[in-house]
Coordinates of C-alpha atoms and ligand atoms in Angstrom, one line a residue:
X1 CA -21.7 -11.3 -10.3
X2 CA -19.1 -12.9 -8.1
X3 CA -15.8 -14.0 -8.8
X4 CA -15.9 -17.6 -9.7
X5 CA -14.5 -20.1 -6.6
X6 CA -11.9 -22.6 -7.8
X7 CA -9.6 -23.9 -5.0
X8 CA -5.4 -23.3 -6.7
X9 CA -4.4 -26.1 -5.2
X10 CA -6.8 -28.6 -7.2
X11 CA -5.5 -27.3 -10.3
X12 CA -3.5 -29.3 -12.4
X13 CA -1.2 -26.0 -12.9
X14 CA -0.5 -26.4 -9.1
X15 CA 0.3 -30.2 -9.4
X16 CA 2.9 -29.1 -12.3
X17 CA 4.2 -26.3 -10.2
X18 CA 4.6 -28.6 -7.6
X19 CA 6.9 -31.3 -9.7
X20 CA 8.9 -28.4 -11.6
X21 CA 9.7 -27.1 -7.4
X22 CA 10.9 -29.8 -7.1
X23 CA 13.3 -29.8 -9.8
X24 CA 14.9 -26.7 -9.0
X25 CA 14.2 -25.8 -5.8
X26 CA 18.6 -26.0 -5.0
X27 CA 19.2 -24.6 -8.4
X28 CA 21.9 -21.5 -8.2
X29 CA 20.2 -18.9 -10.3
X30 CA 23.3 -17.5 -11.1
X31 CA 24.1 -20.9 -13.3
X32 CA 21.0 -20.0 -15.7
X33 CA 22.2 -16.2 -16.5
X34 CA 25.9 -19.0 -17.2
X35 CA 23.6 -20.7 -19.1
X36 CA 21.6 -18.0 -21.0
X37 CA 23.7 -14.7 -22.1
X38 CA 20.1 -13.0 -22.5
X39 CA 18.7 -14.3 -19.3
X40 CA 18.6 -10.6 -18.2
X41 CA 16.7 -9.3 -21.0
X42 CA 14.5 -11.8 -21.6
X43 CA 13.6 -11.9 -18.4
X44 CA 12.7 -7.6 -18.3
X45 CA 9.2 -6.4 -18.7
X46 CA 9.6 -3.0 -20.1
X47 CA 6.0 -0.6 -19.6
X48 CA 6.1 3.3 -20.7
X49 CA 8.9 4.4 -17.7
X50 CA 9.1 1.5 -15.9
X51 CA 12.2 -1.5 -16.5
X52 CA 11.2 -4.3 -14.5
X53 CA 14.0 -6.6 -13.8
X54 CA 12.7 -10.4 -12.4
X55 CA 16.1 -12.3 -14.2
X56 CA 17.3 -12.5 -10.2
X57 CA 14.4 -14.9 -9.5
X58 CA 14.6 -18.4 -9.2
X59 CA 12.7 -19.0 -12.1
X60 CA 12.6 -20.8 -15.3
X61 CA 10.8 -20.1 -18.5
X62 CA 8.6 -23.1 -17.4
X63 CA 8.3 -21.2 -14.2
X64 CA 6.6 -18.1 -16.0
X65 CA 4.5 -20.8 -18.2
X66 CA 3.3 -22.2 -15.3
X67 CA 2.0 -19.5 -13.4
X68 CA 0.8 -17.9 -15.7
X69 CA -1.4 -20.9 -17.1
X70 CA -2.3 -21.0 -13.0
X71 CA -3.1 -16.8 -13.5
X72 CA -5.6 -18.9 -16.3
X73 CA -7.1 -22.6 -14.9
X74 CA -8.0 -19.8 -12.0
X75 CA -9.8 -17.6 -14.7
X76 CA -7.9 -14.4 -13.7
X77 CA -9.5 -13.2 -17.3
X78 CA -12.4 -13.7 -15.9
X79 CA -11.9 -11.8 -12.7
X80 CA -10.2 -9.0 -13.6
X81 CA -13.0 -7.8 -16.3
X82 CA -15.6 -8.1 -13.5
X83 CA -13.2 -6.1 -11.4
X84 CA -13.0 -3.0 -14.0
X85 CA -17.0 -3.5 -15.0
X86 CA -17.9 -2.6 -11.0
X87 CA -19.0 -6.4 -10.1
X88 CA -20.5 -7.1 -6.9
X89 CA -16.3 -8.5 -6.5
X90 CA -16.3 -7.3 -2.6
X91 CA -19.2 -10.7 -2.2
X92 CA -19.4 -10.5 1.5
X93 CA -20.0 -6.4 2.1
X94 CA -22.5 -7.0 -1.3
X95 CA -20.3 -4.4 -3.3
X96 CA -17.9 -3.6 -6.5
X97 CA -15.1 -2.3 -6.0
X98 CA -13.7 1.1 -8.3
X99 CA -11.0 2.4 -7.3
X100 CA -9.9 2.2 -11.0
X101 CA -13.2 4.4 -11.5
X102 CA -11.8 7.1 -9.8
X103 CA -9.4 7.8 -12.1
X104 CA -11.0 6.7 -15.4
X105 CA -10.9 9.3 -18.0
X106 CA -14.3 11.2 -18.1
X107 CA -15.7 9.1 -21.7
X108 CA -15.7 6.5 -19.1
X109 CA -18.7 4.2 -18.3
X110 CA -18.6 2.2 -15.1
X111 CA -21.9 1.3 -13.6
X112 CA -22.9 0.9 -10.1
X113 CA -26.5 0.0 -9.6
X114 CA -27.7 1.3 -13.0
X115 CA -26.0 4.7 -12.7
X116 CA -22.3 6.0 -14.6
X117 CA -20.7 6.8 -11.5
X118 CA -18.3 8.6 -13.9
X119 CA -20.6 12.0 -13.7
X120 CA -20.6 11.8 -10.2
X121 CA -16.8 11.8 -9.7
X122 CA -15.8 14.2 -11.9
X123 CA -18.3 16.4 -9.6
X124 CA -16.1 15.7 -6.7
X125 CA -13.0 16.4 -8.5
X126 CA -14.2 19.6 -9.5
X127 CA -14.8 20.4 -5.8
X128 CA -11.6 19.0 -4.6
X129 CA -9.9 21.2 -7.3
X130 CA -11.6 24.9 -6.3
X131 CA -11.2 24.2 -3.2
X132 CA -7.7 23.7 -3.5
X133 CA -7.4 26.4 -5.7
X134 CA -9.2 29.1 -3.2
X135 CA -6.9 27.7 -0.1
X136 CA -3.5 28.1 -2.2
X137 CA -4.0 30.6 -3.7
X138 CA -5.4 32.7 -0.8
X139 CA -9.0 33.5 -1.3
X140 CA -10.4 31.3 1.4
X141 CA -9.2 32.6 4.6
X142 CA -9.7 31.9 8.4
X143 CA -11.8 33.1 10.7
X144 CA -9.1 36.0 11.7
X145 CA -8.7 36.7 8.1
X146 CA -5.5 35.5 7.5
X147 CA -4.7 33.2 4.7
X148 CA -3.7 28.9 5.7
X149 CA -0.6 28.4 6.3
X150 CA -1.5 24.8 7.9
X151 CA -3.3 21.7 6.7
X152 CA -4.2 18.8 9.3
X153 CA -5.1 15.2 8.2
X154 CA -7.6 13.8 11.2
X155 CA -8.1 9.6 9.7
X156 CA -6.4 5.6 10.1
X157 CA -5.6 3.4 8.5
X158 CA -6.9 4.4 5.1
X159 CA -8.1 7.9 5.9
X160 CA -4.1 8.5 7.0
X161 CA -1.7 5.9 5.2
X162 CA -2.6 6.5 1.0
X163 CA -2.9 10.9 2.2
X164 CA 0.3 10.4 4.2
X165 CA 2.4 8.0 2.3
X166 CA 2.2 10.0 -1.1
X167 CA 2.2 13.8 0.8
X168 CA 5.4 12.9 1.8
X169 CA 7.0 11.0 -2.0
X170 CA 6.2 14.2 -3.3
X171 CA 7.1 16.7 -0.7
X172 CA 9.8 17.8 -3.5
X173 CA 6.5 19.0 -6.0
X174 CA 4.7 21.0 -2.3
X175 CA 3.7 24.4 -1.8
X176 CA 3.9 26.5 0.6
X177 CA 0.7 24.5 3.0
X178 CA 2.7 22.3 5.9
X179 CA 0.9 19.3 6.3
X180 CA 0.3 17.1 8.8
X181 CA -1.2 14.0 9.9
X182 CA -3.1 12.6 13.2
X183 CA -4.0 9.2 13.2
X184 CA -3.4 7.5 16.2
X185 CA -5.6 7.6 19.5
X186 CA -2.9 8.4 21.7
X187 CA -4.0 11.7 23.1
X188 CA 0.3 12.3 23.2
X189 CA 0.1 12.2 19.2
X190 CA -2.9 15.1 18.4
X191 CA -1.4 16.9 21.0
X192 CA 2.6 16.8 19.6
X193 CA 0.6 17.6 16.4
X194 CA -1.6 20.6 17.6
X195 CA 1.4 22.0 19.8
X196 CA 3.0 24.9 17.4
X197 CA -0.3 24.7 15.4
X198 CA -2.1 28.3 15.6
X199 CA -5.5 27.5 14.8
X200 CA -6.8 30.4 13.0
X201 CA -5.0 29.4 10.2
X202 CA -4.8 25.7 9.6
X203 CA -6.7 23.7 8.0
X204 CA -8.4 20.6 9.6
X205 CA -9.6 17.5 6.9
X206 CA -11.2 14.7 8.9
X207 CA -11.6 12.1 7.4
X208 CA -13.8 8.5 7.7
X209 CA -15.2 6.9 5.2
X210 CA -17.6 5.0 7.9
X211 CA -17.7 8.5 10.5
X212 CA -17.5 5.9 12.9
X213 CA -14.2 5.3 13.3
X214 CA -13.0 5.6 17.6
X215 CA -9.9 7.3 16.5
X216 CA -10.5 9.5 14.4
X217 CA -13.5 11.3 15.9
X218 CA -11.8 11.1 19.1
X219 CA -9.2 13.0 17.3
X220 CA -11.0 15.5 15.9
X221 CA -13.5 16.5 18.9
X222 CA -10.1 17.1 20.6
X223 CA -9.5 19.3 17.4
X224 CA -12.3 21.0 17.8
X225 CA -12.8 21.8 21.7
X226 CA -8.9 23.1 21.1
X227 CA -9.8 25.0 17.9
X228 CA -13.6 26.0 20.6
X229 CA -10.5 28.0 22.9
X230 CA -9.8 30.8 20.5
X231 CA -12.4 30.7 17.7
X232 CA -16.3 30.3 18.2
X233 CA -18.7 27.6 17.2
X234 CA -19.7 29.8 14.1
X235 CA -15.6 29.7 12.7
X236 CA -16.2 25.7 13.0
X237 CA -17.2 26.1 9.3
X238 CA -14.5 27.7 8.0
X239 CA -11.7 25.3 9.5
X240 CA -13.4 22.0 9.4
X241 CA -13.8 19.8 6.9
X242 CA -15.2 16.7 6.4
X243 CA -14.7 13.6 3.9
X244 CA -17.0 10.5 4.2
X245 CA -20.2 8.6 2.6
X246 CA -21.4 9.1 5.9
X247 CA -23.5 12.4 5.5
X248 CA -25.4 12.8 8.4
X249 CA -22.7 11.8 11.0
X250 CA -20.4 14.6 9.7
X251 CA -23.5 17.2 9.7
X252 CA -23.5 16.1 13.8
X253 CA -20.5 16.5 14.2
X254 CA -20.7 20.3 13.1
X255 CA -19.5 20.4 9.5
X256 CA -20.9 22.7 7.5
X257 CA -22.5 20.5 4.7
X258 CA -21.2 22.2 2.0
X259 CA -17.9 21.4 3.9
X260 CA -18.1 18.2 2.6
X261 CA -16.7 15.3 0.3
X262 CA -18.4 12.5 -0.7
X263 CA -17.1 9.3 -1.2
X264 CA -18.1 6.0 -1.9
X265 CA -19.3 3.0 -0.7
X266 CA -17.4 1.2 -4.1
X267 CA -14.2 3.1 -2.4
X268 CA -12.4 0.7 -0.2
X269 CA -10.6 2.6 2.7
X270 CA -7.1 1.2 1.7
X271 CA -7.8 2.2 -2.2
X272 CA -9.4 5.4 -1.3
X273 CA -6.0 7.7 -1.5
X274 CA -8.1 8.5 -5.8
X275 CA -10.7 10.3 -4.2
X276 CA -11.8 13.0 -1.8
X277 CA -9.9 10.9 0.4
X278 CA -6.7 12.6 -1.0
X279 CA -7.9 15.9 -0.5
X280 CA -4.7 16.2 1.7
X281 CA -2.3 15.7 -1.5
X282 CA -3.9 17.8 -3.6
X283 CA -4.3 21.1 -1.0
X284 CA -0.7 19.7 -0.6
X285 CA 1.0 19.6 -4.2
X286 CA -2.1 21.5 -5.7
X287 CA -4.7 19.7 -7.4
X288 CA -2.5 19.7 -11.2
X289 CA -0.4 17.3 -9.8
X290 CA -3.4 15.3 -7.9
X291 CA -4.5 15.1 -11.0
X292 CA -1.5 13.4 -12.4
X293 CA -1.4 10.6 -9.8
X294 CA -4.3 9.6 -11.3
X295 CA -3.1 9.5 -14.5
X296 CA -0.6 7.8 -13.7
X297 CA -2.3 4.6 -11.9
X298 CA -5.2 5.3 -15.1
X299 CA -2.2 4.1 -17.6
X300 CA -1.0 1.1 -15.1
X301 CA -5.3 -0.3 -15.3
X302 CA -5.3 0.4 -19.2
X303 CA -1.7 -2.0 -19.0
X304 CA -2.9 -4.3 -16.4
X305 CA -6.5 -4.7 -17.9
X306 CA -5.4 -5.3 -21.9
X307 CA -1.1 -6.8 -21.4
X308 CA -0.4 -10.1 -21.7
X309 CA -0.2 -11.4 -18.7
X310 CA 3.3 -13.1 -19.2
X311 CA 4.3 -9.3 -20.2
X312 CA 2.1 -8.3 -17.3
X313 CA 3.8 -5.8 -14.7
X314 CA 1.4 -6.1 -12.1
X315 CA 0.3 -10.5 -12.9
X316 CA 4.3 -11.4 -12.9
X317 CA 4.5 -9.6 -9.9
X318 CA 2.0 -11.3 -7.9
X319 CA 2.4 -14.6 -9.4
X320 CA 6.4 -14.3 -8.3
X321 CA 5.0 -13.6 -4.6
X322 CA 2.5 -17.0 -5.1
X323 CA 6.0 -19.2 -6.2
X324 CA 7.1 -18.0 -3.3
X325 CA 4.6 -17.7 -0.8
X326 CA 3.1 -21.2 -1.6
X327 CA 6.1 -23.4 -3.3
X328 CA 9.6 -22.3 -1.6
X329 CA 7.2 -21.4 1.9
X330 CA 8.3 -18.0 2.3
X331 CA 7.2 -16.2 5.4
X332 CA 7.8 -13.1 4.0
X333 CA 8.4 -10.7 1.3
X334 CA 10.5 -7.1 1.9
X335 CA 10.4 -3.9 0.1
X336 CA 13.0 -1.7 -0.3
X337 CA 12.9 1.6 -2.3
X338 CA 16.0 3.2 -2.9
X339 CA 14.5 7.0 -2.0
X340 CA 14.4 8.8 1.2
X341 CA 11.1 10.6 -0.7
X342 CA 9.0 6.6 -0.2
X343 CA 9.8 6.7 3.1
X344 CA 6.7 5.3 4.3
X345 CA 6.1 3.2 1.4
X346 CA 6.1 0.6 3.1
X347 CA 4.2 1.3 5.9
X348 CA 0.8 2.1 3.5
X349 CA 2.1 -1.1 1.8
X350 CA 1.2 -2.9 4.8
X351 CA -2.2 -2.4 5.3
X352 CA -3.0 -2.5 1.0
X353 CA -2.1 -5.9 1.4
X354 CA -2.1 -7.6 4.8
X355 CA -5.6 -6.2 5.4
X356 CA -7.0 -7.3 2.2
X357 CA -5.0 -11.1 1.6
X358 CA -4.6 -11.7 5.8
X359 CA -8.1 -14.5 4.8
X360 CA -7.3 -18.0 5.7
X361 CA -11.6 -19.2 4.4
X362 CA -12.3 -19.2 0.9
X363 CA -14.6 -18.4 -1.9
X364 CA -16.7 -20.9 -1.1
X365 CA -16.8 -20.2 3.3
X366 CA -14.1 -23.3 3.2
X367 CA -11.4 -23.4 5.4
X368 CA -8.3 -23.0 3.6
X369 CA -4.9 -25.4 3.9
X370 CA -2.4 -23.4 1.8
X371 CA -1.0 -20.4 2.8
X372 CA -2.3 -16.8 1.8
X373 CA -1.0 -13.7 2.2
X374 CA 2.1 -12.5 2.8
X375 CA 3.9 -10.7 5.5
X376 CA 5.5 -7.1 3.9
X377 CA 7.7 -5.4 5.3
X378 CA 10.8 -3.1 4.1
X379 CA 12.6 0.5 4.1
X380 CA 14.4 3.2 1.9
X381 CA 18.1 2.1 0.8
X382 CA 20.7 2.5 2.0
X383 CA 19.6 2.8 5.6
X384 CA 18.3 -0.7 5.8
X385 CA 21.2 -1.8 4.0
X386 CA 22.8 -0.7 8.3
X387 CA 19.6 -2.5 9.6
X388 CA 18.5 -5.8 8.7
X389 CA 20.2 -6.3 5.3
X390 CA 22.8 -9.0 7.0
X391 CA 19.5 -11.2 7.8
X392 CA 18.6 -11.4 4.0
X393 CA 22.3 -12.2 2.7
X394 CA 23.0 -14.3 5.8
X395 CA 20.1 -15.8 7.9
X396 CA 17.9 -18.5 7.5
X397 CA 15.1 -17.6 6.1
X398 CA 14.2 -16.9 2.4
X399 CA 13.0 -13.5 1.8
X400 CA 11.8 -12.3 -1.5
X401 CA 12.4 -8.3 -2.6
X402 CA 11.6 -6.1 -4.9
X403 CA 13.8 -3.3 -4.7
X404 CA 12.4 0.4 -6.2
X405 CA 14.4 2.9 -7.3
X406 CA 14.3 6.3 -10.0
X407 CA 16.5 6.6 -12.4
X408 CA 17.3 10.7 -12.0
X409 CA 17.3 12.4 -8.4
X410 CA 14.6 15.2 -8.3
X411 CA 17.1 17.6 -6.6
X412 CA 19.3 16.6 -9.1
X413 CA 23.1 15.8 -7.2
X414 CA 24.8 13.4 -9.2
X415 CA 27.3 12.8 -6.7
X416 CA 24.8 11.3 -4.3
X417 CA 22.7 9.7 -6.4
X418 CA 25.5 7.2 -8.8
X419 CA 26.4 6.3 -5.0
X420 CA 22.9 5.4 -4.1
X421 CA 22.3 3.3 -7.2
X422 CA 25.3 2.0 -7.1
X423 CA 23.8 0.4 -3.5
X424 CA 21.3 -0.1 -5.4
X425 CA 22.7 -2.2 -8.3
X426 CA 25.0 -3.8 -5.8
X427 CA 22.4 -5.6 -3.1
X428 CA 21.1 -7.1 -5.7
X429 CA 24.4 -8.1 -6.8
X430 CA 25.5 -9.6 -3.9
X431 CA 22.6 -11.3 -2.8
X432 CA 22.1 -13.5 -5.8
X433 CA 25.9 -13.9 -6.5
X434 CA 26.7 -14.5 -3.2
X435 CA 30.5 -15.3 -1.7
X436 CA 31.7 -18.1 -1.9
X437 CA 34.1 -20.7 -0.1
X438 CA 37.0 -20.6 -2.3
X439 CA 37.4 -16.4 -3.5
X440 CA 37.2 -15.6 0.7
X441 CA 40.2 -18.0 1.1
X442 CA 41.4 -16.2 -2.3
X443 CA 41.1 -12.9 -0.3
X444 CA 43.7 -14.2 2.8
X445 CA 41.0 -14.6 5.1
X446 CA 41.9 -17.3 8.2
X447 CA 40.4 -20.8 8.2
X448 CA 38.4 -20.1 10.9
X449 CA 37.0 -17.1 9.6
X450 CA 35.6 -18.5 6.7
X451 CA 32.3 -19.6 7.2
X452 CA 31.6 -16.8 9.1
X453 CA 32.0 -15.0 5.7
X454 CA 30.2 -17.1 2.9
X455 CA 27.0 -15.6 1.0
X456 CA 25.3 -18.5 0.0
X457 CA 23.5 -15.9 -2.5
X458 CA 20.8 -17.1 -4.9
X459 CA 18.6 -14.5 -2.4
X460 CA 15.8 -13.6 -5.5
X461 CA 14.8 -10.0 -6.2
X462 CA 12.7 -8.3 -8.6
X463 CA 14.9 -4.6 -9.8
X464 CA 12.1 -2.0 -10.6
X465 CA 13.7 1.2 -12.1
X466 CA 11.8 3.9 -13.0
X467 CA 13.1 7.3 -14.9
X468 CA 12.4 9.2 -12.2
X469 CA 10.1 10.1 -9.0
X470 CA 6.7 11.5 -10.1
X471 CA 3.3 12.1 -9.2
X472 CA 2.4 10.7 -12.7
X473 CA 4.9 7.4 -11.8
X474 CA 4.0 7.3 -8.2
X475 CA 0.3 6.8 -9.7
X476 CA 1.7 4.2 -11.6
X477 CA 3.7 2.6 -8.9
X478 CA 0.7 2.4 -6.5
X479 CA -1.6 1.3 -8.8
X480 CA 0.9 -1.7 -10.2
X481 CA 0.6 -3.0 -6.1
X482 CA -2.9 -2.9 -5.6
X483 CA -3.4 -5.0 -9.0
X484 CA -0.9 -7.2 -7.3
X485 CA -3.2 -7.7 -4.5
X486 CA -6.4 -8.4 -6.7
X487 CA -4.0 -11.4 -8.6
X488 CA -2.8 -12.7 -5.4
X489 CA -5.9 -12.9 -3.6
X490 CA -7.8 -14.1 -7.1
X491 CA -5.1 -17.0 -7.2
X492 CA -5.9 -17.9 -3.8
X493 CA -9.4 -17.4 -4.2
X494 CA -10.3 -15.9 -0.9
X495 CA -12.3 -12.0 -0.8
X496 CA -10.2 -9.0 -0.6
X497 CA -11.7 -6.4 0.1
X498 CA -13.4 -7.2 3.3
X499 CA -11.7 -6.2 6.9
X500 CA -13.2 -8.5 8.8
X501 CA -10.9 -9.5 11.2
X502 CA -10.4 -5.8 12.4
X503 CA -13.8 -5.8 14.2
X504 CA -12.6 -8.4 17.7
X505 CA -10.3 -6.4 19.0
X506 CA -12.2 -3.2 18.0
X507 CA -15.8 -4.8 20.0
X508 CA -13.0 -5.9 22.9
X509 CA -12.1 -2.0 23.4
X510 CA -15.7 -0.7 23.8
X511 CA -16.4 -3.6 26.5
X512 CA -12.7 -2.6 28.0
X513 CA -13.5 1.3 27.6
X514 CA -16.8 1.3 29.6
X515 CA -14.9 -1.3 32.4
X516 CA -12.4 1.1 32.4
X517 CA -14.4 4.0 33.4
X518 CA -16.3 2.6 35.4
X519 CA -19.5 2.3 33.9
X520 CA -20.3 -2.2 33.9
X521 CA -18.2 -4.8 35.1
X522 CA -17.7 -7.6 32.4
X523 CA -16.4 -10.2 34.4
X524 CA -16.2 -13.3 30.8
X525 CA -12.2 -11.7 30.3
X526 CA -10.0 -14.9 30.5
X527 CA -7.7 -14.6 33.4
X528 CA -4.9 -12.8 32.2
X529 CA -7.1 -9.7 30.9
X530 CA -8.8 -9.3 34.2
X531 CA -5.2 -9.2 35.7
X532 CA -4.3 -6.9 33.5
X533 CA -7.1 -4.4 33.8
X534 CA -7.2 -4.3 37.0
X535 CA -3.8 -3.4 37.3
X536 CA -4.3 -1.0 34.4
X537 CA -6.5 1.0 37.2
X538 CA -4.4 0.2 39.9
X539 CA -1.5 2.6 38.4
X540 CA -4.5 5.4 37.0
Ligands
LIG601 O1 -8.9 -0.8 10.4 C1 -10.2 -1.4 9.5 C2 -10.6 -0.1 8.6 O2 -12.0 0.1 8.5 C3 -9.5 0.0 7.9 O3 -10.3 -0.7 6.4 C4 -10.3 2.1 6.9 O4 -9.1 2.3 6.1 C5 -10.0 2.5 8.3 O5 -10.6 1.5 9.7 C6 -10.4 3.9 9.1 O6 -12.2 3.8 8.5 P1 -13.0 5.3 8.3 O7 -12.1 5.6 7.0 O8 -14.0 4.5 8.5 O9 -12.5 5.9 9.1

């Protein structure tokens, strides 16, 4: 069954939220702490190894009640049950959205077109496991009989960002295999990656759900040509494997049928790292850790599915984001992870969040007159403190930020960890409390400098404190954001699982490529594009 189509702005709670917003929009968070000594405890969600403090937000209990009422009025519960059941909630592409099935227990029963998909998932997982073990143990060897030393993931978008982010995030758990990622069609990218590689000891994983993506096929062809300078066509079978739904196209490319790891249409690219798209993750950290990543995500799925909305981490974080996006009219959100391992986390989330919820037509096909998809950005702390924090502290824009930190450091360096975490805690305090004129005068600052040193504070943040970065906790964290995306899409009454917005540019690029190659001349470009094209041709 399809998702319901309810315009959120026509609900009773939306109107109440609007009135409530007018009433509290100028209130300062720190005053609420003074009024309620229990605020920090009252507004903290605890679950397993996650401690989520939402007390430094521009919210009261009434705000939360009204936001939960909004979730109820758009029937979020019904949407959640359709999501997990495998209903065709990706209506515009006629598909279920079942990345949650990929991490469900073997005993689960998830029906798509009358068939339980869980056994197929476990069959592929077994194949991932045995292939991983054979590569890691050196049982499977390259064409000159040497064990593999390097793995190259060739893919883009969801076939690159998830695996690349997770492999980096789990570097601590990595084995001896060196992993590389080739994504951009920029030939300098692929050439930089292969220039130090030994074809005799390198495994190539070509990942493309459709197996029609220009970037991935170009890179895979270039790499195969490079490989064939050392190995023969027969050796390709030993060095190239593929992950795809498009078995025919993979075979056409020349990859052995046994080397194909299937995936399914009901797995969206940006939610696919849990499927065979995560093969490079499994190879990099071992199948046991890949499995722990899946089980962490499954735990978050259960929390999301069963917990009351007011204690439900994905639901509450999504509602807070709606609060700032639609009432405070915040233009963007920052995600700041206090872990260098999560260097690529914000980049990964950009696809998940912006490709999903960057929509302006509602589920009834009407143009939307309220804000949807948030702009997401971020870099790890503490580096980001020395880059863009100035603007969050003293700029004119309101930027709600999510701070993610881990209590234990993996290498156990207490000195660094205490310094890191003191920054993690201090920044949200500074953003919230600010610094008043009086406090600055008290420091003896000369009058003319005082205005420049004022911090108004009242900048909202969520603090997500997790015990330790492990495959399991990372799985939970990623799943949290997946469900947050889902909840926001439900509230905004949009289809989160298509991405037609990426098509037009691809089509025009094909037309222009033909023109660059001289095979066709299309004269219906705008004058700017025609001039640029001509100029490019002159330069090359
Ligand atoms: O950018 C559009 C997109 O379709 C993404 O949704 C997807 O993750 C990416 O391209 C790669 O697609 P494929 O896995 O089919 O190569």
